Amino acid sequence: MLRTQRNKGHEGRRDFLSALVKASLAVLGLGGLAGLPYFYPFSTGKEGALEFVRVFDEYSLPRRGVKKVDFTFRDQSFRVYLSNANGKIIALSPTCTHLGCQVRWNPFKNEFDCPCHGSAFDITGKVIGGPAPRPLTRLPYKIVNGDFYIGVRT
Amino acid sequence: MAWKWFTEKWPYYQLKKLLLYEELPGGAAFASTLGSSLMVIFTLQVLTGIAQLFYYVPTTDHAYDSVAYLRTEVPFGWFVHNMHYWGANAMVLVIALHMIRVYVWGAYKTQLTWLIGVALMLCAMVMSFTGAPLIWDEKGYWAGEVGSGITSTVPVLGNIVKTILRGGESMGQLSISRFFVFHVWVFAPVLAFLIAAHIAALRTTGIAGPWDERKRRRVGHFWPDQAARDIIVASVVFFILVTLSVFLPPPFTGQADPLNTSYVPKPEWNFLFVYQALKYFQGPLEPVGTVGVPTVLIVLLVILPFIDKGPERNPLRRPIAMACLFVYACFIIAMTIMGYLSPGFAQMAGAAGAPAARLGKGETGGAKGPAGKGVAAGRKLFQSEGCAGCHKVNGQGGTMGPELSGATLKGKTRKWLADQIRNPKSHNPNSIMPAFSQLSKNQVNALVDYLMGLAGTGGAPGPAAKPQPRAPGAGAQVQPGQANAVSAPGQAQPSQLKVVPPDTVPETPSGKAAYIIGSASNGEQLFKEQCAQCHGAKGAGGVPNPGSAEGVVPPLSPINKNIASPDPKQFARNIDKFIQHGAIPPGPNPALQMPVFGDNNSLTQPEISNIEAYILKLNGVDRSIPAHPGMDPRLFYAVFVIAYVVAAIVLLMMWRNAGRSRT
């Protein structure tokens, strides 16, 4: 008597347990989705801090054309292209705005060329060819007491 | 005894029967061996992958070194690494052949097996993509940089996906960690799971067999008929992999260097078709090339078994399907070949590396001033005589002498320039510029034409002849690079440079670059730009150095035998001391001295390591030769081939014998 009753309950409990497992998996899955930010790092405020680094005196600035400047700051290497198009100095980041390769100045064509997918930028960093969506990033700089400082983020 | 106990407790025989004693409609065939070859390749990848994990370190500062250590210092490490590299390539290639085979036989009509197969193919591509950056060499770094950058072209979600892939805005430690976790801990197990599901689906639906109904009635057995064929083909694949691993090791492309512009990134061959597609879709259409084309190709594969549901499997009676395969395959093969042959954008754009060939007409370069006839010839001479080694023009060139574009030459007369070229000491007795008295009058005129053009349209008035000396000690946080390494003749911070005879290895310690295995081909380009002006093309020497005891700049090929060494590590350490710290040659008043390249960061350590690899190559020493190969690779190969042939003959005889004894 008792045994038959138990067997009767079996079917219902099996279904219940299956539903419970499925529901738990669904809850876990949704919980996992909520955990997605775990994989999406936000930059800390410290990372974005802008600092001005003295590179050289203002007499070393290019009178015309483009000058490549490499320097290290807090163990990090930096490269900046300083261009002087019409008497105005522009500091340009060498990172192509397309997919992040390093552009190089081509003095024979008077343009920055990207080796990866052929983007080209003029001396002011404006896109003149290729797939790059934006001009080269301009970096802040300042000249204080005859010294030239470039703004970098470490 | 123990075996019997084990098989009684555990369903060994049942499992064996389930897995092996399958009946095959149509009998065994060599055509259906590709799947099992893939199983063997995957197993090899797992084994060589685990073996590499014993040495690999997934950090930006140690990944390259740890792989280089594995390949050169660990006995048979080179073999393990090369097998993994070639196994990965073989995997992609054999998957393609396997899919073509399944398509021609019409076997995709089983639907589920095909779908899991498509997922497997994608998974293998992901493995290929995530594996390359782990080495953190130039090739892998840029493949990762560009590959993850491509995801950012996806509308709306692109940047989020890119950030999640890289673990941040730019490539760095979090990127290598993520690629490592994806490659080893996520997609490798997923691949294994999908392979199991693929086989389970295959065994559930049964294999398709030949398309001919009558042939399909003949029944063969997986074990031993098909398995024997599988083993034969897999062993041939293994033989090819070993041969490639011994004779075609993947090149060392140098440690990843985000600032290196001498390396032209191009994707691995299996992604070349995407690279090529990217060229046709630019601007707002770019996502079509980066995401659209691959998505269409994948969707076509996924919906295939649901479009073509007809029972006909004979390829001769499926002309449309065969035409589609032809178009699909031709598209990918043609795009791959075009991507492979395309010179790369850098060469197309005429990069600074080979300017001499592109001179002549149509120039829009720096020479805009009162250009004489000789401007083009002068610019050519400027390159070929090595002027660019010491003088910058428009931001390109060496730093020993003053920059010549801009205001430096403003106000100088033609005669002054000609005198400076012929006899620099006539203007400044302490000038270290070599006298170019060997040039003809016409050549000097051409050079002057070119230089006058540079000086013609100077910008704001500034200090004319000499750049301002840099105040020492100013800007203490910054270690200046090329921008102000040596600003003018005679101001070379002599206290830092030591006098070193060219046949003596300095006592100073070598730098980090000496321990990095560089890339000789990368180094060749850097050598042309940085070293060839003084050490001669390919280091052949012969460049005069008046005032030094030797009279000439020491040649690097062959280099002085006290500095050379058959041991690549020792050799690299010896020349590294010169490159890092610079040196002054002995003599009363040497005109040229070895500049500092490392201490002032005018070259990065990976760049120096590439130059060192190139100088070693000039002297017949391979920087990347395994120091402890375990066994000489050629001897290893000879032993392998003999073992392979002997085993093949013996096993074939035993196979025939075994067949006879049962009948």
XYZ file of N, CA and C in Angstrom, chain A residues 36 38-41 51-57 59-60 62-74 77-79 81 84 94-95 98-111 113-119 129-131 133 147, chain B residues 142 145-146 149-150 160 163-164 167-168 178 258-259 261 263-265 275 278 282 286 345-346 349-351 355 358-359 363-366 368 379 383 394-396 403 406-407 454 457 459-460 463 468-469 474-475 477-484 601:
360
model
N 28.311 40.060 -16.736
C 29.112 40.437 -17.896
C 30.092 41.593 -17.640
N 31.964 41.961 -15.442
C 33.215 41.381 -14.955
C 34.269 41.357 -16.063
N 33.799 41.131 -17.298
C 34.728 41.010 -18.413
C 34.976 42.345 -19.115
N 34.289 43.381 -18.653
C 34.418 44.667 -19.320
C 35.087 45.652 -18.377
N 36.394 45.746 -18.450
C 37.089 46.583 -17.474
C 36.841 48.064 -17.708
N 49.452 64.180 -17.969
C 50.656 64.772 -17.398
C 51.496 65.364 -18.506
N 52.124 66.464 -18.216
C 52.954 67.113 -19.227
C 54.416 66.762 -18.998
N 55.035 66.281 -20.052
C 56.408 65.811 -19.968
C 57.286 66.729 -20.802
N 58.387 67.187 -20.218
C 59.302 68.020 -20.975
C 60.070 67.136 -21.959
N 60.038 67.512 -23.227
C 60.714 66.705 -24.238
C 62.015 67.367 -24.664
N 61.967 68.619 -24.997
C 63.171 69.365 -25.328
C 62.835 70.856 -25.335
N 63.801 71.678 -25.710
C 63.501 73.097 -25.730
C 62.821 73.460 -27.043
N 63.510 75.344 -29.375
C 64.305 75.495 -30.594
C 64.421 74.174 -31.354
N 64.192 73.049 -30.668
C 64.271 71.758 -31.347
C 62.994 71.423 -32.100
N 60.275 71.347 -35.045
C 60.506 71.416 -36.491
C 60.125 72.795 -37.040
N 61.001 73.339 -37.892
C 60.686 74.619 -38.536
C 59.705 74.403 -39.681
N 59.806 73.218 -40.259
C 58.905 72.854 -41.347
C 58.836 71.340 -41.374
N 57.786 70.790 -41.889
C 57.721 69.340 -42.015
C 57.423 68.658 -40.687
N 57.951 67.463 -40.542
C 57.542 66.606 -39.439
C 58.762 66.064 -38.727
N 58.668 65.988 -37.423
C 59.757 65.439 -36.616
C 59.203 64.321 -35.748
N 59.909 63.192 -35.762
C 59.492 62.069 -34.924
C 60.181 62.187 -33.580
N 59.434 62.077 -32.505
C 60.014 62.203 -31.179
C 59.704 60.953 -30.370
N 60.764 60.284 -29.909
C 60.588 59.131 -29.018
C 61.077 59.515 -27.636
N 60.332 59.165 -26.640
C 60.816 59.403 -25.285
C 60.172 58.390 -24.354
N 60.800 58.218 -23.218
C 60.207 57.329 -22.222
C 59.831 58.152 -21.011
N 58.764 57.741 -20.386
C 58.270 58.423 -19.205
C 57.690 57.365 -18.292
N 58.209 57.284 -17.090
C 57.792 56.248 -16.136
C 57.821 54.869 -16.786
N 57.292 53.683 -23.175
C 57.804 54.361 -24.365
C 56.676 55.118 -25.047
N 57.010 56.294 -25.522
C 56.025 57.090 -26.247
C 56.616 57.531 -27.575
N 55.770 57.671 -28.551
C 56.195 58.273 -29.807
C 55.169 59.329 -30.186
N 54.537 62.468 -33.254
C 54.996 63.196 -34.431
C 54.648 64.671 -34.240
N 54.801 70.728 -38.422
C 54.717 72.173 -38.561
C 54.264 72.445 -39.990
N 50.984 58.571 -33.205
C 51.286 57.753 -34.377
C 50.314 56.587 -34.570
N 49.351 56.428 -33.677
C 48.461 55.266 -33.772
C 47.350 55.536 -34.776
N 42.368 53.692 -37.621
C 41.610 52.576 -38.194
C 41.688 51.377 -37.266
N 42.814 50.652 -37.282
C 42.914 49.460 -36.449
C 44.137 49.484 -35.545
N 44.732 50.651 -35.374
C 45.743 50.766 -34.330
C 47.176 50.465 -34.726
N 47.473 50.314 -36.026
C 48.866 50.155 -36.407
C 49.587 51.500 -36.268
N 50.906 51.463 -36.397
C 51.698 52.678 -36.233
C 51.944 53.314 -37.599
N 51.496 54.540 -37.771
C 51.738 55.214 -39.041
C 53.180 55.717 -39.063
N 53.687 55.981 -40.279
C 55.018 56.584 -40.380
C 54.965 57.744 -41.363
N 55.823 58.701 -41.128
C 55.857 59.876 -41.983
C 56.623 59.537 -43.255
N 56.012 59.834 -44.374
C 56.656 59.594 -45.656
C 57.037 60.953 -46.246
N 58.334 61.325 -46.127
C 58.722 62.672 -46.537
C 58.641 62.862 -48.044
N 58.593 61.762 -48.789
C 58.569 61.893 -50.245
C 57.169 62.144 -50.775
N 56.173 61.783 -49.988
C 54.804 62.067 -50.409
C 54.136 63.083 -49.488
N 54.877 63.514 -48.487
C 54.348 64.470 -47.528
C 53.053 63.986 -46.882
N 53.090 62.748 -46.409
C 51.895 62.242 -45.745
C 52.287 61.159 -44.750
N 51.686 57.457 -43.665
C 51.122 56.243 -44.244
C 50.963 55.195 -43.154
N 49.859 54.458 -43.218
C 49.692 53.329 -42.315
C 50.051 52.062 -43.076
N 50.937 51.212 -42.505
C 51.377 50.035 -43.246
C 50.327 48.939 -43.335
N 49.303 49.000 -42.484
C 48.393 47.856 -42.410
C 47.342 47.876 -43.513
N 46.577 48.945 -43.604
C 45.488 48.948 -44.577
C 45.476 50.213 -45.407
N 46.623 50.875 -45.472
C 46.790 51.942 -46.457
C 46.145 53.270 -46.146
N 45.797 53.514 -44.889
C 45.270 54.837 -44.578
C 46.376 55.876 -44.759
N 43.143 59.430 -47.301
C 42.978 58.202 -48.066
C 42.862 57.010 -47.139
N 42.310 55.910 -47.679
C 42.234 54.683 -46.912
C 41.061 54.656 -45.958
N 40.987 53.593 -45.164
C 39.783 53.332 -44.373
C 39.701 54.078 -43.037
N 38.737 56.185 -40.054
C 37.498 56.937 -39.862
C 37.718 58.346 -39.306
N 60.661 75.751 -22.875
C 60.687 74.292 -22.892
C 59.382 73.763 -23.463
N 50.610 42.015 -33.857
C 49.839 42.824 -34.796
C 48.618 42.074 -35.293
N 46.257 42.729 -32.520
C 45.866 44.138 -32.526
C 44.851 44.421 -33.638
N 45.191 43.997 -34.863
C 44.312 44.279 -35.995
C 43.053 43.411 -35.921
N 40.872 44.694 -33.387
C 40.413 46.006 -33.846
C 39.290 45.888 -34.854
N 39.327 44.803 -35.653
C 38.303 44.615 -36.677
C 36.920 44.510 -36.033
N 32.405 47.573 -27.661
C 32.282 46.773 -26.436
C 32.957 45.426 -26.635
N 36.694 45.835 -26.550
C 37.210 46.050 -25.197
C 37.202 44.757 -24.404
N 36.151 43.945 -24.609
C 36.084 42.677 -23.871
C 37.193 41.742 -24.358
N 40.486 43.314 -23.120
C 40.568 43.616 -21.705
C 40.914 45.064 -21.454
N 40.636 45.920 -22.416
C 40.934 47.332 -22.253
C 40.932 48.005 -23.600
N 43.728 37.297 -21.744
C 42.462 36.874 -22.333
C 42.671 35.924 -23.504
N 55.343 47.785 -29.928
C 54.253 48.619 -30.444
C 54.748 49.834 -31.234
N 56.010 50.224 -31.046
C 56.490 51.407 -31.753
C 57.251 51.057 -33.021
N 57.982 50.441 -36.643
C 57.295 50.662 -37.914
C 58.014 49.962 -39.055
N 58.180 46.764 -39.289
C 57.504 45.494 -39.553
C 56.167 45.766 -40.227
N 55.913 45.071 -41.333
C 54.655 45.255 -42.050
C 53.724 44.101 -41.713
N 52.683 44.362 -40.936
C 51.819 43.267 -40.518
C 50.950 42.754 -41.667
N 41.343 39.935 -45.037
C 42.249 41.064 -45.255
C 42.015 41.657 -46.634
N 38.661 43.407 -47.014
C 38.692 44.706 -46.351
C 39.066 45.821 -47.318
N 35.528 50.307 -48.016
C 36.137 51.303 -47.151
C 35.119 52.370 -46.772
N 32.798 49.778 -44.616
C 33.795 48.866 -44.083
C 33.224 47.636 -43.365
N 50.238 47.383 -47.908
C 50.019 48.803 -48.139
C 51.291 49.612 -47.979
N 52.167 49.126 -47.094
C 53.362 49.917 -46.826
C 54.204 50.045 -48.090
N 52.575 52.232 -50.687
C 52.651 53.652 -50.407
C 54.070 54.187 -50.570
N 55.026 53.283 -50.858
C 56.392 53.739 -51.059
C 56.979 54.236 -49.763
N 57.130 53.315 -48.825
C 57.589 53.716 -47.509
C 59.025 54.217 -47.580
N 63.316 54.682 -50.731
C 62.925 55.906 -51.416
C 63.675 56.115 -52.731
N 62.038 55.518 -55.974
C 60.812 56.221 -56.310
C 61.040 57.706 -56.571
N 62.275 58.078 -56.666
C 62.526 59.490 -56.838
C 62.179 59.926 -58.257
N 57.610 64.701 -57.813
C 57.906 64.785 -56.396
C 57.146 65.929 -55.733
N 56.631 65.635 -54.590
C 56.044 66.716 -53.811
C 56.763 66.835 -52.489
N 57.973 66.352 -52.473
C 58.719 66.260 -51.223
C 59.120 67.618 -50.685
N 60.194 67.612 -49.912
C 60.576 68.839 -49.231
C 61.096 69.915 -50.167
N 60.963 72.441 -52.411
C 60.033 73.315 -53.124
C 60.701 74.627 -53.547
N 68.949 64.225 -54.217
C 68.268 63.468 -53.170
C 68.716 62.011 -53.193
N 70.775 59.912 -50.174
C 70.513 58.576 -49.631
C 71.725 57.674 -49.801
N 63.140 66.348 -42.865
C 61.701 66.196 -42.639
C 61.393 65.082 -41.661
N 62.180 65.013 -40.630
C 61.862 64.066 -39.571
C 62.454 62.688 -39.756
N 63.100 62.412 -40.885
C 63.656 61.083 -41.124
C 65.168 61.178 -41.224
N 69.776 68.653 -38.120
C 68.715 68.414 -39.083
C 68.858 69.415 -40.222
N 64.154 72.637 -42.609
C 63.876 73.711 -41.668
C 64.916 74.811 -41.808
N 65.212 75.454 -40.688
C 65.969 76.692 -40.764
C 67.473 76.490 -40.691
N 65.848 72.442 -49.671
C 65.392 72.232 -48.298
C 65.403 73.534 -47.523
N 62.438 77.451 -48.241
C 61.227 78.022 -47.660
C 61.148 77.714 -46.181
N 60.634 78.132 -42.203
C 59.489 78.668 -41.483
C 59.893 79.898 -40.689
N 59.549 79.909 -39.470
C 59.854 81.048 -38.620
C 61.364 81.193 -38.473
N 67.342 80.049 -34.689
C 68.796 79.981 -34.637
C 69.305 79.267 -35.880
N 70.497 74.740 -30.736
C 70.895 75.128 -29.394
C 71.366 73.912 -28.620
N 72.456 74.065 -27.903
C 72.859 72.946 -27.047
C 71.800 72.724 -25.974
N 68.338 68.930 -17.546
C 66.989 69.482 -17.545
C 65.982 68.391 -17.867
N 64.819 68.517 -17.333
C 63.770 67.533 -17.605
C 64.178 66.158 -17.113
N 62.904 63.791 -15.583
C 62.053 62.602 -15.686
C 62.161 61.948 -17.051
N 62.569 62.713 -18.026
C 62.494 62.218 -19.392
C 63.849 61.702 -19.829
N 63.834 60.519 -20.432
C 65.046 60.061 -21.078
C 64.881 60.350 -22.552
N 65.561 61.346 -23.051
C 65.310 61.765 -24.420
C 65.712 60.690 -25.418
N 64.987 60.606 -26.481
C 65.266 59.621 -27.502
C 66.018 60.238 -28.645
N 65.638 59.847 -29.847
C 66.349 60.313 -31.013
C 66.277 61.824 -31.145
N 65.233 62.377 -30.603
C 65.001 63.785 -30.803
C 66.204 64.621 -30.409
N 66.860 64.225 -29.356
C 68.005 65.017 -28.962
C 69.132 64.138 -28.463
N 67.474 55.225 -25.256
C 66.217 54.787 -25.869
C 66.054 55.253 -27.308
